[in-house]
Coordinates of C-alpha atoms in Angstrom, one line a residue:
Chain A
M1 CA 0.0 0.0 0.0
A2 CA 1.3 3.4 -1.0
A3 CA 2.0 5.9 1.7
L4 CA 2.1 9.6 1.8
Q5 CA 5.6 10.6 1.0
G6 CA 8.0 12.8 3.0
S7 CA 8.2 15.0 -0.1
T8 CA 4.5 15.8 0.2
L9 CA 5.0 16.7 3.9
D10 CA 7.9 19.0 2.9
A11 CA 5.8 20.7 0.3
I12 CA 3.1 21.4 2.9
N13 CA 5.5 22.6 5.5
S14 CA 7.4 24.9 3.2
N15 CA 4.3 26.5 1.8
Q16 CA 2.3 27.0 4.9
E17 CA 1.6 30.7 4.5
Q18 CA 0.4 30.3 1.0
L19 CA -1.9 27.4 1.9
L20 CA -3.3 29.3 4.8
E21 CA -4.1 32.4 2.7
Q22 CA -5.8 30.4 0.0
W23 CA -7.7 28.2 2.5
I24 CA -9.1 31.2 4.4
A25 CA -10.1 32.8 1.1
S26 CA -11.9 29.7 0.1
L27 CA -13.7 29.5 3.5
E28 CA -14.8 33.1 3.2
A29 CA -16.0 32.6 -0.3
N30 CA -18.3 29.8 0.9
G31 CA -19.8 31.5 3.9
A32 CA -18.1 29.1 6.4
T33 CA -16.7 32.0 8.4
R34 CA -20.1 33.4 9.6
N35 CA -19.9 34.9 13.1
L36 CA -16.2 34.0 13.3
K37 CA -13.6 36.6 14.3
E38 CA -10.8 36.8 11.8
Q39 CA -8.3 36.3 14.5
V40 CA -10.0 33.1 15.7
L41 CA -10.2 31.7 12.2
K42 CA -6.5 32.4 11.6
Q43 CA -5.6 30.7 14.8
E44 CA -7.8 27.7 14.0
T45 CA -6.5 27.2 10.5
R46 CA -2.9 27.6 11.6
E47 CA -3.3 25.1 14.5
F48 CA -5.0 22.6 12.2
L49 CA -2.3 22.8 9.6
Q50 CA 0.3 22.3 12.3
L51 CA -1.5 19.2 13.7
L52 CA -1.9 17.9 10.1
S53 CA 1.8 18.2 9.6
E54 CA 2.5 16.5 12.9
G55 CA 0.1 13.7 12.1
L56 CA 1.7 13.1 8.7
Q57 CA 5.1 13.1 10.4
S58 CA 4.0 10.5 13.0
G59 CA 3.8 7.9 10.2
S60 CA 0.4 6.7 11.4
G61 CA -0.6 6.2 7.8
N62 CA -3.7 7.8 6.3
S63 CA -6.3 6.1 8.5
L64 CA -7.7 8.6 11.0
A65 CA -8.0 5.9 13.6
G66 CA -4.3 5.7 14.2
A67 CA -2.7 7.0 17.4
G68 CA -0.8 9.7 15.6
W69 CA -4.0 11.4 14.6
D70 CA -5.3 11.7 18.2
A71 CA -4.6 15.4 18.3
V72 CA -6.3 16.0 15.0
R73 CA -9.4 14.1 16.0
R74 CA -9.6 16.0 19.3
F75 CA -9.2 19.3 17.4
L76 CA -12.0 18.4 15.0
E77 CA -14.3 17.3 17.9
K78 CA -13.8 20.6 19.6
L79 CA -14.3 22.5 16.3
S80 CA -17.6 20.7 15.6
S81 CA -19.0 21.5 19.1
T82 CA -18.0 25.1 19.0
R83 CA -19.5 25.4 15.4
A84 CA -22.7 23.7 16.6
Q85 CA -23.0 26.2 19.5
L86 CA -22.4 29.1 17.0
G87 CA -25.4 27.9 15.1
H88 CA -23.4 26.8 12.0
D89 CA -25.1 24.2 9.9
S90 CA -23.4 20.9 9.1
H91 CA -22.3 22.1 5.6
Q92 CA -20.6 25.2 7.0
T93 CA -18.9 23.1 9.7
V94 CA -17.5 20.4 7.5
Y95 CA -16.4 22.9 4.9
F96 CA -13.6 23.9 7.2
I97 CA -11.9 20.6 6.1
F98 CA -13.1 20.5 2.5
A99 CA -12.0 24.1 1.7
L100 CA -8.4 23.0 2.3
K101 CA -8.7 20.5 -0.6
G102 CA -8.4 23.1 -3.4
P103 CA -5.3 24.9 -2.2
L104 CA -3.6 21.6 -1.1
F105 CA -4.2 19.9 -4.5
A106 CA -3.0 22.9 -6.4
L107 CA 0.2 22.9 -4.3
L108 CA 0.8 19.2 -4.9
Q109 CA 0.1 19.5 -8.5
A110 CA 2.9 22.1 -8.8
H111 CA 5.2 20.1 -6.5
Y112 CA 4.9 16.8 -8.5
R113 CA 4.7 18.5 -11.9
D114 CA 7.2 16.1 -13.4
D115 CA 5.8 12.9 -11.9
P116 CA 2.2 12.3 -12.8
A117 CA 2.1 8.8 -11.3
T118 CA 3.2 9.9 -7.9
L119 CA 0.9 13.0 -8.1
A120 CA -2.1 10.8 -8.7
E121 CA -1.2 8.5 -5.8
Q122 CA -0.5 11.3 -3.3
L123 CA -3.6 13.2 -4.3
W124 CA -5.7 10.1 -3.8
L125 CA -4.2 9.4 -0.3
I126 CA -4.5 13.0 0.9
S127 CA -8.0 13.1 -0.5
E128 CA -9.0 10.0 1.4
L129 CA -7.4 11.4 4.6
L130 CA -9.3 14.7 4.3
D131 CA -12.5 12.9 3.6
S132 CA -12.3 10.8 6.7
M133 CA -11.6 14.0 8.7
G134 CA -14.7 15.5 7.2
M135 CA -16.7 12.4 8.1
H136 CA -15.3 12.6 11.7
T137 CA -16.2 16.2 11.9
I138 CA -19.8 15.7 10.7
R139 CA -20.3 12.7 13.0
T140 CA -19.3 14.7 16.1
Y141 CA -21.2 17.7 14.9
Q142 CA -24.3 15.6 14.7
A143 CA -23.7 14.1 18.1
S144 CA -23.3 17.5 19.7
R145 CA -26.5 18.8 18.0
E146 CA -28.3 15.7 19.3
T147 CA -27.1 16.4 22.8
V148 CA -28.3 19.9 22.6
I149 CA -31.7 18.8 21.3
R150 CA -32.1 16.1 23.9
R151 CA -31.2 18.6 26.7
Q152 CA -33.7 21.1 25.4
Q153 CA -36.4 18.4 25.2
E154 CA -35.8 17.3 28.8
E155 CA -35.8 20.9 30.0
L156 CA -39.1 21.5 28.1
L157 CA -40.7 18.4 29.6
E158 CA -39.7 19.4 33.1
L159 CA -41.1 22.9 32.5
S160 CA -44.3 21.4 31.4
T161 CA -44.9 19.3 34.5
P162 CA -45.3 21.7 37.3
V163 CA -46.5 19.8 40.3
V164 CA -47.7 22.3 43.0
K165 CA -48.7 21.9 46.6
L166 CA -52.1 23.3 47.1
W167 CA -52.6 22.4 50.7
D168 CA -51.0 20.2 53.3
G169 CA -51.4 16.7 51.8
V170 CA -52.9 18.0 48.5
L171 CA -50.9 18.2 45.3
A172 CA -52.1 19.6 42.0
L173 CA -50.9 19.1 38.5
P174 CA -52.4 21.6 36.1
L175 CA -51.7 20.2 32.6
I176 CA -51.7 22.7 29.7
G177 CA -51.2 21.9 26.0
T178 CA -51.2 18.7 24.0
L179 CA -50.3 15.6 25.8
D180 CA -48.3 13.0 23.9
S181 CA -47.2 9.7 25.1
Q182 CA -43.8 10.7 26.3
R183 CA -45.0 13.8 28.1
S184 CA -47.8 11.9 29.9
Q185 CA -45.2 9.4 31.0
T186 CA -42.9 12.2 32.4
V187 CA -45.9 13.8 34.1
M188 CA -46.9 10.5 35.7
E189 CA -43.4 9.8 37.0
S190 CA -42.8 13.3 38.5
L191 CA -46.3 13.4 40.1
L192 CA -45.8 9.9 41.7
Q193 CA -42.3 10.9 43.0
R194 CA -43.7 14.2 44.5
I195 CA -46.4 12.2 46.3
V196 CA -43.7 10.2 48.0
D197 CA -41.5 13.2 48.7
T198 CA -44.3 15.3 50.2
G199 CA -46.3 12.4 51.7
S200 CA -49.4 13.8 50.1
E201 CA -52.7 11.9 50.3
I202 CA -54.4 13.5 47.4
A203 CA -53.3 14.4 43.9
I204 CA -55.5 16.5 41.6
I205 CA -54.8 16.3 37.9
D206 CA -56.4 19.2 36.1
I207 CA -56.8 18.8 32.4
T208 CA -58.8 22.0 31.6
G209 CA -55.9 23.2 29.5
V210 CA -55.6 20.0 27.4
P211 CA -57.4 20.4 24.1
T212 CA -57.6 16.7 23.1
V213 CA -56.8 13.4 24.5
D214 CA -56.2 10.4 22.3
T215 CA -56.6 6.8 23.3
L216 CA -53.0 6.3 24.4
V217 CA -53.0 9.4 26.6
A218 CA -56.4 8.6 28.1
Q219 CA -55.0 5.2 29.0
H220 CA -51.9 6.9 30.5
L221 CA -54.1 9.0 32.7
L222 CA -56.0 6.0 33.9
K223 CA -52.8 4.2 34.6
T224 CA -51.5 7.1 36.6
V225 CA -54.7 7.1 38.7
T226 CA -54.2 3.3 39.3
A227 CA -50.5 3.7 40.2
I228 CA -51.3 6.5 42.6
R229 CA -53.9 4.2 44.3
L230 CA -51.4 1.4 44.6
M231 CA -49.0 3.8 46.4
G232 CA -51.7 4.5 48.9
A233 CA -52.8 8.0 47.8
D234 CA -55.9 9.2 45.9
C235 CA -56.3 11.0 42.7
I236 CA -59.0 13.4 41.4
I237 CA -59.2 14.4 37.8
S238 CA -60.8 17.8 37.1
G239 CA -61.7 19.8 34.0
I240 CA -62.6 16.9 31.7
R241 CA -64.1 18.3 28.5
P242 CA -67.1 16.5 26.9
Q243 CA -65.0 15.2 24.0
I244 CA -62.4 13.8 26.3
A245 CA -65.1 12.1 28.4
Q246 CA -66.3 10.5 25.2
T247 CA -62.8 9.2 24.4
I248 CA -62.6 7.7 27.9
V249 CA -66.0 6.0 27.7
H250 CA -65.2 4.7 24.2
L251 CA -62.2 3.0 25.6
G252 CA -64.6 0.9 27.7
L253 CA -62.5 1.5 30.8
D254 CA -64.0 1.0 34.2
L255 CA -64.8 4.5 35.5
G256 CA -66.2 3.2 38.8
T257 CA -62.9 3.9 40.6
L258 CA -62.2 7.2 38.9
T259 CA -63.1 10.4 40.9
T260 CA -63.8 13.3 38.6
K261 CA -64.8 16.9 39.2
A262 CA -65.9 19.7 36.8
N263 CA -63.2 22.1 37.8
L264 CA -60.2 22.6 40.0
S265 CA -62.0 24.4 42.7
D266 CA -64.5 21.6 43.1
A267 CA -61.7 19.1 43.2
L268 CA -59.9 21.1 45.9
K269 CA -63.1 21.3 47.9
L270 CA -63.5 17.5 47.8
A271 CA -59.8 17.0 48.6
L272 CA -60.1 19.3 51.7
T273 CA -63.0 17.4 53.1
R274 CA -61.1 14.1 52.6
V275 CA -57.8 15.3 54.2
G276 CA -58.1 14.6 57.9
G277 CA -60.9 12.1 57.3
D278 CA -60.5 8.4 56.5
L279 CA -58.0 8.4 53.7
G280 CA -57.3 4.7 53.3
Q281 CA -58.1 3.8 49.8
R282 CA -59.6 0.6 48.5
V283 CA -58.2 0.2 45.0
Chain B
M1 CA -24.9 -2.1 16.4
N2 CA -22.1 -3.2 18.6
V3 CA -22.1 -5.7 21.5
R4 CA -20.1 -4.1 24.3
D5 CA -20.2 -6.9 26.7
S6 CA -22.0 -10.3 27.1
G7 CA -22.3 -13.3 29.3
S8 CA -24.6 -16.1 30.5
L9 CA -26.3 -17.2 33.8
P10 CA -27.8 -20.6 34.5
V11 CA -31.5 -20.4 35.5
R12 CA -32.1 -23.9 36.9
I13 CA -33.8 -23.6 40.3
E14 CA -36.1 -21.1 41.9
Q15 CA -33.3 -19.3 43.7
D16 CA -31.7 -18.6 40.3
V17 CA -34.7 -16.3 39.6
V18 CA -33.5 -14.0 42.3
L19 CA -29.9 -14.1 40.9
A20 CA -31.2 -13.4 37.4
R21 CA -33.1 -10.3 38.8
Q22 CA -30.0 -9.1 40.6
L23 CA -27.8 -9.5 37.6
A24 CA -30.3 -7.7 35.3
R25 CA -30.5 -4.9 37.8
K26 CA -26.7 -4.5 37.9
L27 CA -26.4 -4.6 34.1
A28 CA -29.3 -2.2 33.5
G29 CA -27.6 0.2 36.0
E30 CA -24.4 -0.1 34.0
C31 CA -26.4 0.9 30.9
G32 CA -27.5 4.0 32.7
M33 CA -31.2 3.1 32.6
R34 CA -33.6 5.4 34.5
L35 CA -35.2 3.8 37.6
V36 CA -38.6 3.3 36.1
D37 CA -37.2 1.6 33.0
L38 CA -34.8 -0.5 35.2
T39 CA -37.7 -1.6 37.4
K40 CA -39.8 -2.6 34.4
L41 CA -36.9 -4.6 32.9
V42 CA -36.1 -6.4 36.2
T43 CA -39.8 -7.3 36.6
A44 CA -39.9 -8.7 33.1
V45 CA -36.7 -10.8 33.9
S46 CA -38.4 -12.1 37.0
E47 CA -41.4 -13.3 35.0
L48 CA -39.4 -14.9 32.2
A49 CA -36.8 -16.5 34.5
R50 CA -39.6 -18.1 36.5
N51 CA -41.2 -19.4 33.3
T52 CA -37.8 -20.9 32.4
V53 CA -37.6 -22.7 35.7
V54 CA -41.2 -23.7 36.1
Y55 CA -42.4 -24.5 32.6
G56 CA -39.1 -25.0 30.8
G57 CA -37.5 -27.2 33.4
G58 CA -34.5 -24.9 33.7
G59 CA -32.4 -23.2 31.2
D60 CA -30.1 -20.2 30.7
M61 CA -30.2 -16.4 30.5
D62 CA -27.8 -14.9 28.0
W63 CA -27.2 -11.2 28.2
Q64 CA -25.7 -8.6 25.9
I65 CA -25.0 -4.9 26.5
L66 CA -25.7 -3.2 23.1
D67 CA -24.4 0.0 21.7
N68 CA -26.5 1.4 18.8
Y69 CA -24.9 4.7 17.7
G70 CA -24.5 6.0 21.2
R71 CA -27.7 4.5 22.5
T72 CA -27.2 1.8 25.1
G73 CA -29.5 -1.1 25.7
L74 CA -29.7 -4.5 27.4
R75 CA -30.7 -7.6 25.5
L76 CA -31.6 -10.8 27.3
L77 CA -32.3 -14.3 25.9
F78 CA -34.1 -16.9 28.0
R79 CA -33.7 -20.3 26.6
D80 CA -34.8 -23.8 27.7
E81 CA -35.1 -27.2 26.3
G82 CA -38.5 -27.8 27.8
P83 CA -41.8 -28.9 26.2
G84 CA -42.2 -25.6 24.3
I85 CA -45.5 -23.7 23.8
P86 CA -48.0 -25.3 21.3
D87 CA -50.1 -22.1 20.6
I88 CA -48.1 -18.9 20.6
N89 CA -51.1 -16.7 20.1
L90 CA -52.9 -18.2 23.1
A91 CA -49.8 -17.9 25.2
L92 CA -49.6 -14.2 24.4
T93 CA -53.2 -13.7 25.6
D94 CA -53.7 -11.9 28.9
G95 CA -55.0 -14.3 31.6
W96 CA -54.1 -17.5 29.8
T97 CA -51.9 -19.9 31.8
S98 CA -50.8 -23.5 31.6
G99 CA -49.8 -23.6 35.2
G100 CA -51.4 -22.1 38.3
G101 CA -50.2 -18.5 37.6
L102 CA -52.1 -15.4 36.8
G103 CA -51.3 -15.7 33.1
L104 CA -49.5 -12.4 33.1
G105 CA -45.9 -13.7 32.7
L106 CA -45.4 -13.6 29.0
T107 CA -47.9 -10.9 28.1
G108 CA -46.9 -8.7 31.1
A109 CA -43.2 -9.1 30.3
R110 CA -43.9 -8.1 26.7
R111 CA -45.5 -4.8 27.8
L112 CA -42.5 -4.0 30.1
V113 CA -39.8 -4.0 27.4
D114 CA -39.1 -2.3 24.1
E115 CA -38.5 -5.4 22.0
F116 CA -39.9 -8.9 22.5
E117 CA -39.5 -12.0 20.5
L118 CA -40.8 -15.5 21.2
D119 CA -39.5 -18.5 19.4
T120 CA -41.0 -21.9 20.4
A121 CA -42.6 -25.0 19.1
P122 CA -43.8 -28.2 20.8
G123 CA -40.9 -30.3 21.8
Q124 CA -38.4 -27.7 20.6
G125 CA -37.9 -25.7 23.8
T126 CA -38.6 -22.0 24.2
R127 CA -36.5 -18.9 23.5
V128 CA -37.7 -15.5 24.6
T129 CA -35.6 -12.4 23.7
I130 CA -36.2 -9.1 25.3
T131 CA -34.5 -5.7 24.8
R132 CA -34.8 -2.5 26.7
W133 CA -33.0 0.7 25.6
A134 CA -31.7 3.2 28.1
Chain C
M1 CA -35.5 -22.2 57.2
E2 CA -35.4 -18.6 56.1
R3 CA -38.4 -16.7 57.2
I4 CA -39.7 -13.1 57.1
P5 CA -40.4 -11.9 60.7
I6 CA -44.0 -11.0 61.7
L7 CA -44.3 -8.3 64.5
Q8 CA -47.3 -8.1 66.7
M9 CA -48.5 -4.7 67.8
G10 CA -51.7 -5.2 69.9
E11 CA -54.3 -6.5 67.6
F12 CA -52.3 -5.6 64.5
L13 CA -49.6 -7.5 62.7
L14 CA -46.7 -5.8 60.9
V15 CA -44.6 -7.4 58.2
T16 CA -41.7 -5.4 56.7
I17 CA -40.3 -7.1 53.6
Q18 CA -36.7 -6.1 53.2
V19 CA -35.2 -9.0 51.2
D20 CA -35.3 -9.9 47.5
M21 CA -37.9 -12.6 48.0
H22 CA -37.8 -15.9 46.1
D23 CA -41.1 -17.6 45.5
Q24 CA -40.9 -20.2 48.3
L25 CA -40.2 -17.4 50.8
A26 CA -43.3 -15.6 49.7
L27 CA -45.4 -18.7 50.0
T28 CA -44.0 -19.3 53.5
L29 CA -44.9 -15.8 54.5
Q30 CA -48.4 -16.2 53.3
E31 CA -48.8 -19.4 55.4
D32 CA -47.2 -17.9 58.5
L33 CA -49.3 -14.8 58.3
T34 CA -52.6 -16.6 58.0
E35 CA -51.7 -18.8 60.9
R36 CA -50.8 -15.8 63.1
I37 CA -53.9 -13.9 62.2
S38 CA -56.1 -16.8 63.2
R39 CA -54.1 -17.6 66.4
I40 CA -54.1 -14.1 67.9
S41 CA -57.4 -13.0 66.3
A42 CA -55.7 -10.1 64.6
R43 CA -57.9 -7.3 63.3
G44 CA -55.4 -5.7 60.9
V45 CA -52.3 -6.6 58.9
L46 CA -49.8 -4.0 57.6
I47 CA -47.4 -5.2 54.9
D48 CA -44.6 -2.6 54.4
I49 CA -43.1 -3.0 51.0
S50 CA -41.3 0.3 50.9
A51 CA -37.9 -1.5 50.7
L52 CA -39.0 -3.7 47.7
D53 CA -37.6 -2.4 44.5
M54 CA -39.7 -4.8 42.4
V55 CA -43.0 -6.6 42.6
D56 CA -43.7 -9.2 39.9
S57 CA -46.9 -11.2 39.3
F58 CA -45.9 -13.8 41.9
I59 CA -45.4 -11.4 44.7
G60 CA -48.5 -9.4 43.5
R61 CA -50.5 -12.6 43.7
M62 CA -49.2 -13.3 47.2
I63 CA -50.3 -9.8 48.3
A64 CA -53.8 -10.3 46.8
S65 CA -54.1 -13.7 48.5
I66 CA -53.1 -12.4 51.9
S67 CA -55.6 -9.6 51.6
G68 CA -58.4 -12.0 50.6
L69 CA -57.5 -14.6 53.2
S70 CA -57.2 -12.0 56.0
R71 CA -60.6 -10.6 55.1
I72 CA -62.2 -14.0 55.6
L73 CA -60.4 -14.2 58.9
D74 CA -61.9 -10.8 59.9
A75 CA -58.7 -8.8 59.6
E76 CA -58.1 -5.9 57.2
T77 CA -54.8 -5.9 55.2
M78 CA -53.0 -2.7 54.3
V79 CA -50.2 -2.6 51.8
V80 CA -48.0 0.4 52.5
G81 CA -45.1 2.3 51.0
M82 CA -45.1 1.0 47.4
Q83 CA -42.4 2.8 45.5
P84 CA -43.5 4.9 42.4
A85 CA -41.4 2.8 39.9
V86 CA -42.9 -0.4 41.4
A87 CA -46.5 1.0 41.1
I88 CA -45.9 2.1 37.5
T89 CA -44.5 -1.3 36.6
L90 CA -47.4 -3.2 38.3
V91 CA -50.0 -1.2 36.4
E92 CA -48.1 -1.9 33.1
L93 CA -47.9 -5.5 34.0
G94 CA -51.7 -5.5 34.3
L95 CA -51.8 -6.2 38.0
T96 CA -53.9 -3.5 39.7
L97 CA -54.6 -5.5 42.9
P98 CA -58.3 -4.8 43.1
G99 CA -59.7 -5.1 46.6
V100 CA -56.3 -4.5 48.3
S101 CA -56.2 -1.5 50.6
T102 CA -53.1 0.8 50.4
A103 CA -51.6 3.6 52.3
L104 CA -48.5 5.8 51.8
N105 CA -46.6 4.6 54.9
V106 CA -46.9 2.5 58.1
E107 CA -48.0 5.4 60.2
R108 CA -50.9 6.3 57.8
G109 CA -51.8 2.7 57.3
M110 CA -52.1 2.2 61.1
Q111 CA -54.2 5.3 61.4
V112 CA -56.6 4.1 58.7
L113 CA -56.9 0.6 60.2
R114 CA -57.7 2.2 63.7
Q115 CA -60.4 4.4 62.1
R116 CA -62.0 1.5 60.3
L117 CA -62.0 -0.6 63.5
E118 CA -63.7 2.2 65.5
R119 CA -66.5 2.3 63.0
T120 CA -67.3 -1.4 63.3

């Protein structure tokens, strides 16, 4: 298997300034420098070229998995996550690598002017190397974007499940907006945990602000009620709209054990008469 | 999809059901599973391991920790050389039981995991594979 | 033989399950408990499962049986302290323990048992 030659490395090292200039020009022409300070970009390109040269020198071959490319991989990972935070899209991010191809190929073309066979071989190898660097960049970029999205989703779910203490021993969960399966699950879990933490006997789930409830969500609500009873507390559902009532009835679920009230204040009234009375629940 | 780690545990006698639960709990913890998911998985393991002992006459639990593009999961295979199940559809009906149980073992376990696969035939033993992602 | 201890508090019995139970242990507990209820004419039984991190269909069935048996023997059974994750799993499993009384903790369970006794 052919390897990148020392001559190629020499060509890169002795033409650094020229490469950097052309590289930055190419980056600017393609909008990959958005929101980036000129100073930062200069520093990044210089650092990368230095790491590339060191990587080539280490003789780890042109597979990015080699130990000699550790520094390059780390640099690219850092680059992708800062780009993701700056709001660059995947194209702009990966272009950092691909924009180097043009100037580098031109340089090698001049360098191996008299040896077309070596030129083709070296071009192919350096091209493969840059491609795998691009792939690595895109992969880590994707992963950091996904981390951001996942964190936002979790934050959003937490925000949308505000369990409040209405009275000593009475918790309320006012639900607003569409309930999907995942959200109802998060809601259920955080409500159950708060019941244990606060030792509350009664939980009121108010669904006045929920426009529609599909079969899955209705089932989730009923499961929540059952789970609360198993734990030894009681649950009141308030603010059920007529359409939602129809969904629940259509499910053919046993409503004998379900306590419902028209609105939150009626539910609270009932809860207050129960607190202090006989609170043992028969499931 | 990569297998990060794997192993096997004999499930021969009743006490092994407890060991299977404990191992599943430890492995699910290593996968970083949330408490509710972990509890569901361990409960499913309890049901299936008991089936292996009671109906399969003993068998093994093979486990694998999976890595699917950054997502970790636990896959468990319960296998025995017992009489097998003649009617799979019936066995996956709530309330059906061949022994004295509640008939919630197989169907219940299926509801507690993300992936469920049942492979059995009369005289061919039973293999149940379950997977839960963290 | 391994056994789960049963504590007597007046006319009540208290069982705290703290070990990962195998099936035989659960069956032994069921037998011991029914025997004790009958022997001391207990009026109430508290089963504290707050330390249990899992309840499968077998343990669930045991709980339901104890509850039913004790009722026949004129004692009320209260299952107390079920963990949220356990409750969610039981519901998903399809085991909703109809007819079994529950309370948040031992103290509340005892209170409820006393109130019910006063009424009768």
